[in-house]
mmCIF file of C-alpha atoms in Angstrom:
data_model
loop_
_atom_site.group_PDB
_atom_site.id
_atom_site.type_symbol
_atom_site.label_atom_id
_atom_site.label_comp_id
_atom_site.label_asym_id
_atom_site.label_seq_id
_atom_site.Cartn_x
_atom_site.Cartn_y
_atom_site.Cartn_z
ATOM 1 C CA MET C 1391 10.160 -6.871 -5.662
ATOM 2 C CA PRO C 1392 8.161 -7.420 -2.340
ATOM 3 C CA SER C 1393 6.485 -10.528 -0.474
ATOM 4 C CA THR C 1394 2.567 -11.188 -1.222
ATOM 5 C CA SER C 1395 1.828 -12.255 2.237
ATOM 6 C CA GLN C 1396 1.103 -9.800 5.235
ATOM 7 C CA ARG C 1397 -0.410 -7.068 2.895
ATOM 8 C CA TYR C 1398 -1.521 -3.861 5.429
ATOM 9 C CA PRO C 1399 -4.466 -3.000 4.946
ATOM 10 C CA LEU C 1400 -5.430 -6.428 5.239
ATOM 11 C CA SER C 1401 -8.032 -8.601 8.061
ATOM 12 C CA THR C 1402 -7.772 -10.628 10.754
ATOM 13 C CA PRO C 1403 -7.451 -14.861 9.943
ATOM 14 C CA ASP C 1404 -11.001 -14.151 10.676
ATOM 15 C CA GLY C 1405 -11.842 -11.482 8.403
ATOM 16 C CA VAL C 1406 -12.512 -9.075 10.448
ATOM 17 C CA ALA C 1407 -10.948 -6.059 8.671
ATOM 18 C CA ILE C 1408 -7.926 -3.237 10.492
ATOM 19 C CA PRO C 1409 -8.851 -0.317 9.567
ATOM 20 C CA LEU C 1410 -7.097 2.096 6.941
ATOM 21 C CA GLU C 1411 -7.248 5.003 9.064
ATOM 22 C CA ILE C 1412 -4.189 2.701 11.439
ATOM 23 C CA LEU C 1413 -1.330 3.167 9.332
ATOM 24 C CA ARG C 1414 2.809 2.782 9.931
ATOM 25 C CA PRO C 1415 4.952 4.871 7.496
ATOM 26 C CA HIS C 1416 7.721 3.435 6.014
ATOM 27 C CA SER C 1417 8.685 6.616 4.075
ATOM 28 C CA TYR C 1418 7.375 9.342 1.779
ATOM 29 C CA VAL C 1419 8.385 10.818 -1.953
ATOM 30 C CA LYS C 1420 7.089 13.623 -3.951
ATOM 31 C CA LYS C 1421 7.329 12.814 -7.396
ATOM 32 C CA SER C 1422 6.423 15.995 -10.235
ATOM 33 C CA PHE C 1423 5.017 15.078 -14.078
ATOM 34 C CA THR C 1424 4.302 16.256 -16.595
ATOM 35 C CA SER C 1425 1.134 14.987 -19.430
ATOM 36 C CA GLY C 1426 4.326 14.676 -22.732
ATOM 37 C CA ALA C 1427 6.649 12.678 -20.928
ATOM 38 C CA ALA C 1428 6.875 9.999 -18.351
ATOM 39 C CA SER C 1429 8.640 11.146 -14.954
ATOM 40 C CA ALA C 1430 11.829 9.634 -14.192
ATOM 41 C CA VAL C 1431 12.008 5.916 -11.837
ATOM 42 C CA VAL C 1432 11.054 6.440 -8.294
ATOM 43 C CA ALA C 1433 12.202 3.646 -6.694
ATOM 44 C CA VAL C 1434 9.509 1.160 -4.464
ATOM 45 C CA PRO C 1435 11.700 0.497 -1.182
ATOM 46 C CA GLY C 1436 12.654 -3.338 -1.405
ATOM 47 C CA ASN C 1437 10.094 -4.096 2.324
ATOM 48 C CA VAL C 1438 7.043 -2.097 1.316
ATOM 49 C CA GLU C 1439 4.594 -3.499 0.213
ATOM 50 C CA ILE C 1440 2.037 -0.920 -0.126
ATOM 51 C CA ALA C 1441 1.898 2.422 -1.341
ATOM 52 C CA ILE C 1442 -1.013 5.107 -1.002
ATOM 53 C CA LEU C 1443 -0.723 7.622 -3.904
ATOM 54 C CA SER C 1444 -2.970 11.011 -4.219
ATOM 55 C CA ALA C 1445 -2.231 13.691 -7.026
ATOM 56 C CA ASP C 1446 -3.164 17.264 -7.511
ATOM 57 C CA GLN C 1447 -3.696 16.183 -11.538
ATOM 58 C CA ASP C 1448 -5.064 13.214 -13.319
ATOM 59 C CA CYS C 1449 -1.936 10.696 -13.759
ATOM 60 C CA LEU C 1450 -1.160 7.618 -14.843
ATOM 61 C CA VAL C 1451 1.763 5.307 -12.714
ATOM 62 C CA CYS C 1452 3.063 2.354 -14.431
ATOM 63 C CA PHE C 1453 5.341 -0.375 -12.613
ATOM 64 C CA GLY C 1454 8.045 -1.464 -13.722
ATOM 65 C CA GLY C 1455 8.160 0.391 -16.792
ATOM 66 C CA THR C 1456 7.686 3.626 -19.031
ATOM 67 C CA ALA C 1457 4.225 5.400 -18.597
ATOM 68 C CA ALA C 1458 2.677 6.725 -21.543
ATOM 69 C CA VAL C 1459 -1.204 7.657 -21.940
ATOM 70 C CA PRO C 1460 -2.875 4.597 -23.954
ATOM 71 C CA ALA C 1461 -4.707 5.092 -26.995
ATOM 72 C CA ASP C 1462 -8.773 4.895 -27.068
ATOM 73 C CA ASN C 1463 -9.521 0.760 -26.071
ATOM 74 C CA THR C 1464 -6.353 -0.240 -25.043
ATOM 75 C CA ASN C 1465 -5.083 -2.617 -22.080
ATOM 76 C CA VAL C 1466 -2.095 -1.820 -20.528
ATOM 77 C CA ALA C 1467 -0.727 -3.499 -18.129
ATOM 78 C CA SER C 1468 0.865 -2.480 -14.673
ATOM 79 C CA VAL C 1469 -0.572 0.514 -14.693
ATOM 80 C CA ILE C 1470 -3.139 2.358 -12.284
ATOM 81 C CA PHE C 1471 -5.172 5.719 -12.916
ATOM 82 C CA VAL C 1472 -5.091 8.085 -9.966
ATOM 83 C CA PRO C 1473 -7.974 10.556 -10.194
ATOM 84 C CA GLN C 1474 -7.173 14.148 -8.885
ATOM 85 C CA GLY C 1475 -7.727 14.097 -5.672
ATOM 86 C CA VAL C 1476 -8.397 10.727 -4.875
ATOM 87 C CA ARG C 1477 -6.586 8.683 -2.001
ATOM 88 C CA VAL C 1478 -5.656 4.959 -4.045
ATOM 89 C CA CYS C 1479 -4.116 2.230 -2.032
ATOM 90 C CA VAL C 1480 -1.535 -0.087 -4.228
ATOM 91 C CA ALA C 1481 0.206 -3.464 -4.117
ATOM 92 C CA PRO C 1482 3.525 -2.061 -5.914
ATOM 93 C CA THR C 1483 4.201 -5.243 -8.441
ATOM 94 C CA ALA C 1484 7.250 -4.175 -9.437
ATOM 95 C CA ASP C 1485 10.648 -2.265 -7.438
ATOM 96 C CA ASN C 1486 10.041 1.028 -9.602
ATOM 97 C CA PHE C 1487 7.871 3.026 -11.381
ATOM 98 C CA THR C 1488 7.115 6.006 -13.507
ATOM 99 C CA VAL C 1489 4.336 8.273 -13.908
ATOM 100 C CA ILE C 1490 2.636 10.366 -16.431
ATOM 101 C CA GLY C 1491 -0.028 13.004 -16.538
ATOM 102 C CA GLU C 1492 -3.165 11.667 -18.610
ATOM 103 C CA THR C 1493 -3.715 15.584 -19.197
ATOM 104 C CA ALA C 1494 -2.413 17.833 -17.154
ATOM 105 C CA SER C 1495 1.492 18.198 -15.504
ATOM 106 C CA GLY C 1496 1.004 17.830 -11.483
ATOM 107 C CA SER C 1497 2.772 16.219 -8.472
ATOM 108 C CA LEU C 1498 1.915 12.741 -7.367
ATOM 109 C CA ARG C 1499 2.362 12.035 -3.476
ATOM 110 C CA ILE C 1500 3.779 8.488 -2.570
ATOM 111 C CA GLN C 1501 3.068 7.394 1.237
ATOM 112 C CA PHE C 1502 5.032 3.986 1.486
ATOM 113 C CA VAL C 1503 3.793 1.836 4.158
ATOM 114 C CA ASP C 1504 5.057 -1.055 6.144
ATOM 115 C CA LYS C 1505 2.851 -4.346 6.650
ATOM 116 C CA TRP C 1506 1.345 -4.414 9.854
ATOM 117 C CA ALA C 1507 0.220 -8.316 10.493
ATOM 118 C CA GLY C 1508 2.572 -8.543 12.842
ATOM 119 C CA LEU C 1509 2.340 -5.621 15.063
ATOM 120 C CA ALA C 1510 -1.147 -7.120 16.928
ATOM 121 C CA VAL C 1511 -2.136 -11.142 17.126
ATOM 122 C CA GLN C 1512 -4.978 -12.376 16.874
ATOM 123 C CA THR C 1513 -6.595 -12.309 20.396
ATOM 124 C CA GLN C 1514 -6.722 -8.816 20.478
ATOM 125 C CA TYR C 1515 -8.877 -8.180 18.187
ATOM 126 C CA GLN C 1516 -11.039 -11.186 19.291
ATOM 127 C CA LYS C 1517 -11.720 -9.181 22.728
ATOM 128 C CA ARG C 1518 -13.255 -6.582 20.832
#
């Protein structure tokens, strides 16, 4: 599982935000899903700490387990809801995940992003 330090998006040590519009792409995966069953496992690259998810239908992504639509008023660990047409940034909690449609089949687009902290020094932010 990736480390939890120097994630992107992040802020400088003095709290100045680094804008999300600046990305350093690692890799990209498109994964089809159905509403009836969890997808096949998708691996998170070993050195990736941030993933940007977007889907054409509402879906649930389960890190380190098998995705399932939970019963009403049930708390499910390591699951994130990805609404249709909304970009969601997430720090994966495991080295793989599965996805399931909440009510319809569709596709999930996963943009893995390299951590960005090592590419700039603090003095670059202080001089702006």
